[in-house]
Coordinates of C-alpha atoms and ligand atoms in Angstrom, one line a residue:
M22 CA -21.8 -16.7 -11.2
P23 CA -18.9 -18.2 -13.2
D24 CA -16.2 -19.8 -11.1
F25 CA -13.1 -17.8 -12.1
V26 CA -11.7 -14.3 -12.6
G27 CA -9.0 -13.4 -15.2
A28 CA -6.3 -10.8 -15.1
V29 CA -4.0 -9.3 -17.7
D30 CA -0.6 -8.2 -16.3
Q31 CA 1.0 -6.0 -18.9
G32 CA 4.6 -5.7 -17.4
T33 CA 7.8 -4.0 -18.5
T34 CA 9.4 -7.1 -19.9
S35 CA 6.4 -9.4 -20.6
T36 CA 2.6 -9.7 -20.6
R37 CA 0.8 -12.5 -18.8
F38 CA -2.7 -13.6 -18.4
M39 CA -3.7 -15.4 -15.2
I40 CA -6.9 -17.1 -14.1
F41 CA -7.8 -17.3 -10.4
D42 CA -10.5 -19.1 -8.4
H43 CA -12.4 -17.9 -5.4
G44 CA -9.6 -18.8 -3.0
G45 CA -7.1 -16.7 -5.0
N46 CA -5.4 -19.8 -6.3
E47 CA -3.9 -19.9 -9.8
I48 CA -5.8 -22.0 -12.3
G49 CA -3.9 -21.1 -15.4
R50 CA -1.5 -18.7 -17.0
H51 CA 0.5 -17.9 -20.1
Q52 CA 3.2 -15.3 -20.5
L53 CA 5.1 -13.8 -23.4
E54 CA 8.0 -11.3 -23.6
H55 CA 8.1 -8.3 -25.9
E56 CA 11.1 -6.5 -27.4
Q57 CA 13.0 -3.9 -25.4
I58 CA 13.9 -1.3 -28.0
L59 CA 16.9 0.8 -27.0
P60 CA 17.5 3.3 -29.9
R61 CA 20.0 5.5 -27.9
A62 CA 21.6 5.7 -24.5
G63 CA 18.9 6.4 -22.0
W64 CA 16.0 5.7 -24.4
V65 CA 13.7 2.7 -23.8
E66 CA 10.7 2.0 -26.1
H67 CA 8.1 -0.8 -26.6
N68 CA 6.0 -1.4 -29.7
P69 CA 2.4 -1.0 -28.6
V70 CA 1.1 -3.2 -31.5
E71 CA 3.4 -6.0 -30.3
I72 CA 2.1 -5.6 -26.8
W73 CA -1.6 -5.9 -28.0
E74 CA -0.6 -9.0 -30.1
R75 CA 1.1 -10.6 -27.1
T76 CA -1.9 -9.8 -24.9
R77 CA -4.2 -11.5 -27.4
A78 CA -2.0 -14.5 -27.6
V79 CA -1.5 -15.0 -23.8
I80 CA -5.3 -14.8 -23.2
E81 CA -6.1 -17.3 -26.0
T82 CA -3.4 -19.7 -24.9
A83 CA -4.1 -19.6 -21.2
L84 CA -7.8 -20.2 -21.7
A85 CA -7.2 -23.0 -24.1
R86 CA -4.7 -24.7 -21.8
A87 CA -7.1 -24.4 -18.9
G88 CA -10.0 -25.7 -21.0
L89 CA -12.0 -22.6 -20.2
T90 CA -14.0 -20.1 -22.3
A91 CA -15.3 -16.5 -21.7
S92 CA -18.4 -17.9 -20.0
D93 CA -16.2 -19.3 -17.2
L94 CA -15.0 -15.8 -16.2
A95 CA -17.0 -13.6 -13.9
A96 CA -14.9 -10.6 -14.7
L97 CA -11.6 -9.4 -16.1
G98 CA -9.1 -7.1 -14.5
I99 CA -6.1 -5.3 -16.0
T100 CA -2.8 -4.2 -14.4
N101 CA 0.0 -2.6 -16.2
Q102 CA 3.5 -1.1 -16.2
R103 CA 2.8 2.4 -15.1
E104 CA 3.8 5.7 -16.7
T105 CA 4.8 4.1 -20.1
T106 CA 3.1 6.3 -22.7
V107 CA 1.2 5.5 -25.8
V108 CA -0.3 8.1 -28.2
W109 CA -2.5 6.7 -31.0
N110 CA -5.1 7.7 -33.5
R111 CA -8.6 6.7 -32.4
R112 CA -9.8 6.5 -36.0
T113 CA -7.1 4.2 -37.4
G114 CA -5.9 2.6 -34.2
R115 CA -2.3 3.3 -35.2
P116 CA 0.2 4.6 -32.6
Y117 CA 2.1 7.8 -33.6
H118 CA 5.3 6.6 -32.0
N119 CA 6.6 3.6 -30.0
A120 CA 5.6 3.6 -26.4
I121 CA 8.0 5.6 -24.3
V122 CA 8.8 3.5 -21.3
W123 CA 8.9 4.6 -17.7
Q124 CA 12.7 4.1 -17.5
D125 CA 13.4 6.4 -20.6
T126 CA 15.3 9.5 -19.7
R127 CA 14.9 11.5 -23.0
T128 CA 12.7 14.1 -21.2
D129 CA 15.5 15.1 -18.8
R130 CA 15.4 18.7 -20.0
I131 CA 11.6 18.9 -19.9
A132 CA 11.7 17.6 -16.3
S133 CA 14.6 19.8 -15.1
A134 CA 13.0 23.0 -16.6
L135 CA 10.0 22.5 -14.4
D136 CA 11.9 23.4 -11.3
R137 CA 13.4 26.6 -12.6
D138 CA 10.2 28.8 -12.3
G139 CA 8.2 27.2 -9.5
R140 CA 6.1 24.9 -11.6
G141 CA 7.8 21.9 -10.0
D142 CA 6.4 22.9 -6.6
V143 CA 2.9 23.1 -8.0
I144 CA 3.3 19.6 -9.4
R145 CA 4.7 18.3 -6.0
R146 CA 1.7 19.8 -4.2
R147 CA -1.1 18.9 -6.5
A148 CA 0.1 15.7 -8.1
G149 CA 2.3 14.4 -5.2
L150 CA 5.3 13.8 -7.5
P151 CA 8.7 15.4 -8.0
P152 CA 9.2 16.5 -11.6
A153 CA 11.1 13.6 -13.2
T154 CA 11.5 11.8 -16.5
Y155 CA 9.8 8.8 -14.9
F156 CA 6.2 10.1 -15.2
S157 CA 3.9 10.3 -18.3
G158 CA 3.4 14.1 -18.6
G159 CA 6.8 14.9 -20.1
K160 CA 6.7 11.9 -22.4
I161 CA 3.3 13.1 -23.9
Q162 CA 4.9 16.5 -24.3
W163 CA 7.9 15.0 -26.1
I164 CA 5.6 13.1 -28.6
L165 CA 3.5 16.3 -29.2
E166 CA 6.7 18.2 -29.9
N167 CA 8.7 15.7 -31.9
V168 CA 6.3 13.7 -34.0
D169 CA 4.8 15.4 -37.1
G170 CA 1.0 15.9 -37.1
V171 CA 0.3 14.8 -33.6
R172 CA -0.5 18.2 -32.1
Q173 CA -3.1 19.0 -34.8
A174 CA -4.6 15.5 -34.5
A175 CA -4.7 15.9 -30.7
E176 CA -6.4 19.2 -31.0
A177 CA -8.9 17.7 -33.4
G178 CA -9.6 14.9 -30.8
D179 CA -8.1 12.1 -32.9
A180 CA -4.8 11.6 -31.2
I181 CA -5.4 10.1 -27.7
F182 CA -3.1 9.2 -24.8
G183 CA -3.1 6.2 -22.6
N184 CA -0.8 4.1 -20.5
T185 CA -0.9 0.4 -21.5
D186 CA -4.0 -0.3 -19.3
T187 CA -5.9 2.3 -21.4
W188 CA -4.4 1.0 -24.7
L189 CA -5.5 -2.6 -23.9
L190 CA -8.9 -1.6 -22.5
W191 CA -9.6 0.3 -25.8
H192 CA -8.7 -2.7 -27.9
L193 CA -10.6 -5.2 -25.7
T194 CA -13.8 -3.2 -25.9
G195 CA -13.7 -2.8 -29.7
G196 CA -10.8 -0.5 -30.7
I197 CA -11.8 1.7 -33.7
D198 CA -15.3 0.3 -33.4
G199 CA -16.2 2.1 -30.2
G200 CA -13.4 1.1 -27.8
V201 CA -13.6 2.9 -24.4
H202 CA -11.0 5.5 -23.5
V203 CA -10.6 5.1 -19.8
T204 CA -8.1 4.7 -17.0
D205 CA -8.2 4.6 -13.2
P206 CA -6.8 7.0 -10.5
T207 CA -3.7 4.9 -9.7
N208 CA -2.5 5.1 -13.3
A209 CA -3.6 8.7 -13.6
S210 CA -1.7 9.6 -10.4
R211 CA 1.6 8.8 -12.2
T212 CA 1.2 11.4 -15.0
M213 CA 1.9 14.7 -13.1
L214 CA -1.4 15.8 -14.6
M215 CA -4.0 14.7 -12.0
D216 CA -5.0 16.5 -8.8
L217 CA -4.7 14.0 -6.0
E218 CA -7.6 15.5 -4.1
T219 CA -10.2 15.8 -6.9
L220 CA -9.0 12.7 -8.8
D221 CA -9.5 14.7 -12.0
W222 CA -7.1 16.1 -14.7
D223 CA -5.9 19.6 -13.7
D224 CA -6.0 22.4 -16.2
E225 CA -2.9 24.2 -14.8
L226 CA -0.9 21.0 -14.8
L227 CA -2.0 20.3 -18.3
S228 CA -0.8 23.8 -19.4
F229 CA 2.7 23.1 -18.0
F230 CA 3.1 20.4 -20.6
G231 CA 0.9 21.9 -23.4
I232 CA -1.4 18.8 -23.4
P233 CA -5.0 19.2 -24.7
R234 CA -7.5 17.7 -22.3
S235 CA -9.2 16.0 -25.2
M236 CA -6.3 13.5 -25.4
L237 CA -6.8 12.2 -21.9
P238 CA -8.9 9.1 -20.9
S239 CA -11.7 9.5 -18.4
I240 CA -10.8 8.4 -14.9
K241 CA -13.0 5.7 -13.4
P242 CA -12.7 3.8 -10.1
S243 CA -10.0 1.1 -9.9
S244 CA -12.8 -1.4 -9.1
H245 CA -15.7 -0.3 -11.1
P246 CA -19.2 -1.8 -10.5
G247 CA -20.4 0.2 -13.5
L248 CA -17.8 -1.6 -15.7
Y249 CA -15.4 0.1 -18.1
G250 CA -17.1 -2.0 -20.8
T251 CA -17.3 -5.7 -21.8
T252 CA -15.0 -7.6 -24.0
R253 CA -16.0 -8.1 -27.7
P254 CA -17.1 -11.5 -28.8
G255 CA -14.7 -11.2 -31.8
G256 CA -11.7 -10.5 -29.4
P257 CA -9.2 -12.9 -27.8
L258 CA -11.7 -14.0 -25.1
G259 CA -14.2 -15.0 -27.8
G260 CA -17.2 -13.7 -25.7
E261 CA -18.4 -11.0 -23.5
V262 CA -16.7 -10.6 -20.1
P263 CA -17.2 -7.6 -17.8
L264 CA -14.1 -5.4 -17.6
S265 CA -14.2 -4.1 -14.1
G266 CA -10.8 -3.8 -12.5
D267 CA -7.8 -1.5 -13.5
L268 CA -4.8 -0.8 -11.3
G269 CA -1.2 0.2 -11.9
D270 CA 1.0 -2.8 -11.3
Q271 CA 2.5 -1.6 -8.0
Q272 CA -0.9 -0.7 -6.6
A273 CA -2.2 -4.0 -7.8
A274 CA 0.5 -5.8 -5.9
T275 CA -0.5 -3.9 -2.8
V276 CA -4.0 -5.1 -3.2
G277 CA -2.9 -8.6 -4.0
Q278 CA -0.9 -8.5 -0.8
V279 CA -4.1 -7.4 1.0
C280 CA -2.4 -4.3 2.5
F281 CA -5.8 -2.8 3.2
E282 CA -5.0 -1.3 6.6
V283 CA -3.1 1.9 7.4
G284 CA 0.6 1.1 8.0
E285 CA 0.7 -2.1 5.9
A286 CA 3.4 -2.2 3.2
K287 CA 4.7 -4.4 0.5
N288 CA 7.9 -4.4 -1.6
T289 CA 7.9 -5.8 -5.2
Y290 CA 11.2 -6.9 -6.7
G291 CA 11.0 -6.8 -10.5
T292 CA 12.9 -4.8 -13.1
G293 CA 12.9 -2.1 -10.4
N294 CA 11.6 -2.2 -6.8
F295 CA 8.5 -0.5 -5.5
L296 CA 7.7 -0.2 -1.9
L297 CA 4.2 1.0 -1.1
L298 CA 2.8 1.9 2.3
N299 CA -1.0 2.3 2.8
T300 CA -1.7 5.6 4.4
G301 CA -5.5 5.3 4.3
T302 CA -7.8 8.1 3.2
E303 CA -5.1 10.6 4.4
L304 CA -2.9 12.2 1.8
V305 CA 0.6 12.1 3.4
R306 CA 3.1 14.5 1.7
S307 CA 6.6 13.3 1.7
Q308 CA 9.5 15.4 3.1
N309 CA 11.9 12.6 2.3
G310 CA 11.8 11.9 -1.4
L311 CA 8.9 9.5 -1.6
L312 CA 5.9 9.8 -3.9
T313 CA 2.3 10.4 -2.8
T314 CA 0.1 8.3 -5.0
V315 CA -3.4 6.8 -5.2
C316 CA -3.3 3.2 -3.8
Y317 CA -6.8 2.3 -5.0
R318 CA -10.3 3.5 -5.3
F319 CA -13.0 0.9 -5.0
G320 CA -16.4 2.0 -6.4
E321 CA -17.6 5.2 -5.0
D322 CA -15.7 4.8 -1.7
A323 CA -13.1 7.5 -0.8
P324 CA -9.8 6.9 -2.4
V325 CA -7.0 5.2 -0.4
Y326 CA -3.6 6.7 -0.7
A327 CA 0.0 5.4 -0.4
L328 CA 3.5 6.6 0.1
E329 CA 5.7 5.0 -2.5
G330 CA 9.5 4.5 -2.8
S331 CA 10.3 3.7 -6.4
I332 CA 13.7 2.3 -7.3
A333 CA 14.5 2.2 -11.0
V334 CA 17.2 -0.6 -11.1
T335 CA 17.1 -3.8 -9.1
G336 CA 16.3 -7.0 -11.1
S337 CA 17.5 -5.2 -14.2
A338 CA 21.0 -4.9 -12.5
V339 CA 20.9 -8.8 -12.4
Q340 CA 20.0 -8.7 -16.1
W341 CA 23.0 -6.4 -16.7
L342 CA 25.3 -9.0 -15.1
R343 CA 23.9 -11.5 -17.6
D344 CA 23.6 -9.5 -20.8
Q345 CA 26.3 -6.8 -20.6
L346 CA 29.0 -8.5 -18.5
G347 CA 28.2 -12.1 -19.3
I348 CA 29.3 -13.3 -15.8
I349 CA 26.1 -15.3 -15.3
S350 CA 24.0 -17.2 -17.9
G351 CA 20.6 -16.7 -16.2
A352 CA 19.2 -14.5 -13.4
A353 CA 18.9 -17.4 -11.0
Q354 CA 22.7 -18.1 -11.3
S355 CA 23.4 -14.7 -9.5
E356 CA 22.6 -16.6 -6.3
A357 CA 25.0 -19.5 -6.8
L358 CA 27.8 -17.0 -7.8
A359 CA 27.2 -14.7 -4.9
R360 CA 27.2 -17.7 -2.5
Q361 CA 30.8 -18.4 -3.4
V362 CA 31.8 -15.6 -1.1
E363 CA 31.1 -14.8 2.6
D364 CA 30.4 -11.1 2.1
N365 CA 30.9 -8.3 -0.4
G366 CA 34.7 -8.1 0.1
G367 CA 34.4 -4.3 0.5
V368 CA 32.7 -3.9 -2.9
Y369 CA 29.6 -1.8 -3.3
F370 CA 27.7 -1.4 -6.6
V371 CA 25.3 1.5 -7.1
P372 CA 23.3 0.6 -10.3
A373 CA 22.2 4.2 -11.1
F374 CA 21.7 3.4 -14.8
S375 CA 18.6 5.6 -15.1
G376 CA 19.7 8.1 -12.5
L377 CA 18.7 7.5 -8.9
F378 CA 15.0 7.5 -8.1
A379 CA 13.7 7.5 -4.5
P380 CA 14.7 9.0 -2.2
Y381 CA 17.4 10.9 -4.1
W382 CA 15.6 11.8 -7.4
R383 CA 18.7 12.6 -9.4
S384 CA 18.1 11.9 -13.1
D385 CA 21.8 12.8 -13.8
A386 CA 23.4 10.2 -11.5
R387 CA 25.2 7.3 -13.1
G388 CA 26.3 3.9 -11.8
A389 CA 29.4 3.1 -9.9
V390 CA 31.3 0.1 -8.5
V391 CA 33.5 1.2 -5.6
G392 CA 35.9 -0.4 -3.1
L393 CA 37.6 -2.7 -5.6
S394 CA 40.9 -4.4 -4.7
R395 CA 42.9 -7.1 -6.6
F396 CA 41.4 -9.7 -4.3
N397 CA 37.8 -9.1 -5.7
N398 CA 36.2 -11.3 -8.3
N399 CA 32.9 -11.9 -10.1
A400 CA 31.3 -13.4 -7.0
H401 CA 31.9 -10.2 -5.0
L402 CA 30.2 -8.3 -7.8
A403 CA 27.2 -10.6 -7.8
R404 CA 27.0 -10.3 -4.1
A405 CA 27.3 -6.5 -4.3
T406 CA 24.4 -6.5 -6.9
L407 CA 22.1 -8.4 -4.6
E408 CA 23.1 -6.1 -1.7
A409 CA 22.4 -3.1 -3.9
I410 CA 18.8 -4.3 -4.3
C411 CA 18.5 -4.6 -0.5
Y412 CA 20.3 -1.3 0.4
Q413 CA 18.2 0.7 -2.0
S414 CA 15.1 -0.8 -0.3
R415 CA 16.5 0.2 3.1
D416 CA 17.0 3.8 1.9
V417 CA 13.2 3.8 1.1
V418 CA 12.2 2.2 4.4
E419 CA 14.2 4.8 6.3
A420 CA 12.5 7.6 4.3
M421 CA 9.1 6.1 5.0
R422 CA 9.8 5.9 8.7
E423 CA 10.7 9.5 8.8
D424 CA 7.6 10.6 6.7
S425 CA 5.0 8.5 8.4
G426 CA 6.4 7.4 11.7
V427 CA 5.6 3.8 10.8
T428 CA 8.1 1.2 11.8
L429 CA 7.6 -2.0 9.9
D430 CA 7.5 -5.2 11.9
V431 CA 7.5 -7.3 8.8
L432 CA 8.0 -6.6 5.1
R433 CA 5.7 -8.4 2.6
V434 CA 7.6 -9.1 -0.6
D435 CA 6.8 -10.4 -4.1
G436 CA 8.2 -10.3 -7.7
G437 CA 10.8 -12.2 -9.7
V438 CA 13.8 -11.4 -7.6
T439 CA 12.2 -13.0 -4.5
A440 CA 13.0 -16.4 -6.0
N441 CA 16.5 -15.5 -4.9
D442 CA 16.8 -16.9 -1.4
L443 CA 20.1 -15.3 -0.6
C444 CA 18.8 -11.9 -1.7
M445 CA 15.8 -12.2 0.6
Q446 CA 18.1 -13.3 3.5
I447 CA 20.3 -10.2 2.9
Q448 CA 17.2 -8.1 2.8
A449 CA 16.1 -9.3 6.3
D450 CA 19.7 -8.7 7.5
V451 CA 20.1 -5.3 6.1
L452 CA 16.7 -4.1 7.5
G453 CA 16.7 -6.0 10.8
V454 CA 13.1 -6.9 10.0
P455 CA 11.6 -10.3 8.9
V456 CA 10.8 -10.6 5.3
S457 CA 7.6 -12.6 4.3
R458 CA 6.5 -14.0 0.9
P459 CA 2.9 -15.2 0.3
V460 CA 2.2 -18.6 -1.2
V461 CA 0.7 -16.9 -4.3
A462 CA 3.7 -14.7 -5.3
E463 CA 1.9 -13.4 -8.4
T464 CA 0.3 -10.6 -6.4
T465 CA 0.2 -8.1 -9.3
A466 CA -2.2 -10.2 -11.4
L467 CA -4.0 -11.3 -8.3
G468 CA -4.6 -7.7 -7.2
A469 CA -6.1 -6.8 -10.6
A470 CA -8.3 -9.9 -10.3
Y471 CA -9.4 -8.8 -6.8
A472 CA -10.4 -5.4 -8.1
A473 CA -12.4 -6.9 -11.0
G474 CA -14.0 -9.5 -8.8
L475 CA -15.0 -7.1 -6.0
A476 CA -16.8 -5.0 -8.6
V477 CA -19.1 -7.8 -9.8
G478 CA -19.7 -9.4 -6.4
F479 CA -17.5 -12.4 -7.1
W480 CA -15.8 -11.4 -3.8
K481 CA -18.0 -9.7 -1.3
S482 CA -15.5 -7.6 0.7
T483 CA -11.8 -6.9 1.4
D484 CA -12.2 -9.0 4.6
E485 CA -13.0 -12.0 2.4
L486 CA -9.8 -11.3 0.4
K487 CA -7.7 -11.2 3.5
Q488 CA -8.6 -14.9 4.2
N489 CA -6.9 -15.8 1.0
W490 CA -3.4 -14.5 2.1
N491 CA -1.1 -17.3 3.4
E492 CA 2.6 -17.1 4.2
G493 CA 4.8 -19.2 1.9
R494 CA 8.2 -18.4 3.2
R495 CA 9.8 -16.2 5.9
W496 CA 13.4 -14.9 6.4
E497 CA 14.6 -13.8 9.8
P498 CA 17.4 -11.3 10.3
T499 CA 20.7 -12.8 11.4
W500 CA 23.2 -9.8 11.4
S501 CA 24.3 -8.0 14.6
E502 CA 23.4 -4.3 15.0
E503 CA 27.1 -3.5 14.4
Q504 CA 27.3 -5.4 11.2
R505 CA 24.1 -3.8 10.0
A506 CA 25.3 -0.3 10.8
E507 CA 28.7 -0.8 9.2
G508 CA 27.2 -2.3 6.0
Y509 CA 24.8 0.6 5.6
A510 CA 27.4 3.2 6.2
G511 CA 29.5 1.7 3.3
W512 CA 26.4 1.9 1.1
K513 CA 25.7 5.5 1.9
K514 CA 29.3 6.4 1.1
A515 CA 29.1 4.6 -2.3
V516 CA 25.9 6.5 -3.2
Q517 CA 27.6 9.7 -2.4
R518 CA 30.3 8.8 -4.9
T519 CA 27.8 8.4 -7.7
L520 CA 26.4 11.9 -6.9
D521 CA 30.0 13.4 -6.6
W522 CA 30.7 12.0 -10.1
V523 CA 28.2 14.3 -11.8
D524 CA 28.3 17.3 -9.4
Ligands
ADP616 P1 8.7 -7.3 -14.2 O1 7.3 -7.5 -13.8 O2 9.3 -6.0 -13.8 O3 9.0 -7.7 -15.6 P2 9.4 -9.8 -12.7 O4 8.7 -9.7 -11.4 O5 8.9 -10.7 -13.7 O6 9.6 -8.3 -13.3 O7 10.9 -10.1 -12.4 C1 11.9 -10.1 -13.4 C2 13.2 -9.6 -12.8 O8 13.6 -10.5 -11.8 C3 14.3 -9.6 -13.8 O9 14.9 -8.3 -13.8 C4 15.3 -10.7 -13.4 O10 16.6 -10.3 -13.6 C5 15.0 -10.8 -11.9 N1 15.2 -12.2 -11.4 C6 14.4 -13.3 -11.7 N2 14.9 -14.4 -11.1 C7 15.9 -14.0 -10.3 C8 16.8 -14.6 -9.4 N3 16.6 -15.9 -9.1 N4 17.7 -13.9 -8.8 C9 17.8 -12.6 -9.0 N5 17.0 -11.9 -9.9 C10 16.1 -12.6 -10.5

């Protein structure tokens, strides 16, 4: 058995390739950004061809730098930004349109129409999701309705859909020369098209969006001993490697954080925040604005489910301070700026740029800064931005407690924003619960590697994976109960203002 496992992490802002050893330690990596295409207010696109080119490049460079070849890899896993929708022609390999990204709100009308005649409740019950612009179903419908020739091609079986996992698996296994058209249940559970109990596409749900079944990939286990396929010798790996792991990025991070027991949760702080709580083989239906989603399915075992709180804007609010306001020159500087003040000086910032996701699900909400006085400055705004990341997470933790009865005794965290020490301290303060970050903070890629490695026997069991998890850093709460309650009450009032604005 070769000594390493590789993982492609196709994220919202960049694509990375990482190589891990048996202990889950990083051996090599390379990462490249891709363009964020913003054609109009509320629209966000990526070029799928650029994403495939970046994927090739990061694989080639990381392997070359580590001095490794395909024969050193026991398996390859993929993890991806979820929901982002690609429709392409299986004969030519050409996409019909740019990828429509998960944050894109162009399908607002499609999503809100679903609730007018009861279809929304069928989606909630069967797919575990509230109708929203976020998920793939409406995005596929938009492409079918707005791009010439796609519907006919779809009906003829030539136009096919995939999230970016499917797009990359198709390319890695040969593309127009016999590439496989597959996905896993975690990605499929983000489309509004899959029945959570049968783990299959559902004809009634497909009919709501007018999507022909022939467009859809087949759904295979997230960790697939039968393999999705093997990489082509002519591809970026330069040899044949078993492709055996596929997980949506947030589920991959849950696996990378070894949250295999019921009641274990992790929160990932990237462009947005995603808190997932493992609910085991039980499907818990949220009464409080959370999503029910597949957490993973390993081989022929029963699927494991999760409750998820998705927050659209967290790290991207920090990018907004940098790119739109220009008050910091890099994301890390948000910490130094926020440290110039003791507290938020009465300022709350609700960054509802793409509406509000969990637990509110209001696509129409827009951002607000409230509580300003003449005394406030850039530092207060930076502090309010970091607090907004933490308060949005608290909203989700509260909803989870109500839905599941689970009270967290520690929150496992990962993602780009966790480099911000002040933000993590505020998180512990706002929740009143310790926050813990593992040594290997690249849990998303690690989770995809775990899924791939388990399938080929590189790792024998989830118990073996648990041995690999080690705490790197811990933040303990320091606020009094009174401070915590007062701060949170201010946040709730601020959120109400963003909703009042559009009511
Ligand atoms: P993704 O996988 O969604 O692309 P990452 O996990 O790579 O995200 O995190 C990137 C995000 O983290 C960016 O939105 C960036 O603004 C934010 N970020 C990175 N470093 C810091 C920092 N030190 N403080 C605050 N935010 C940060």
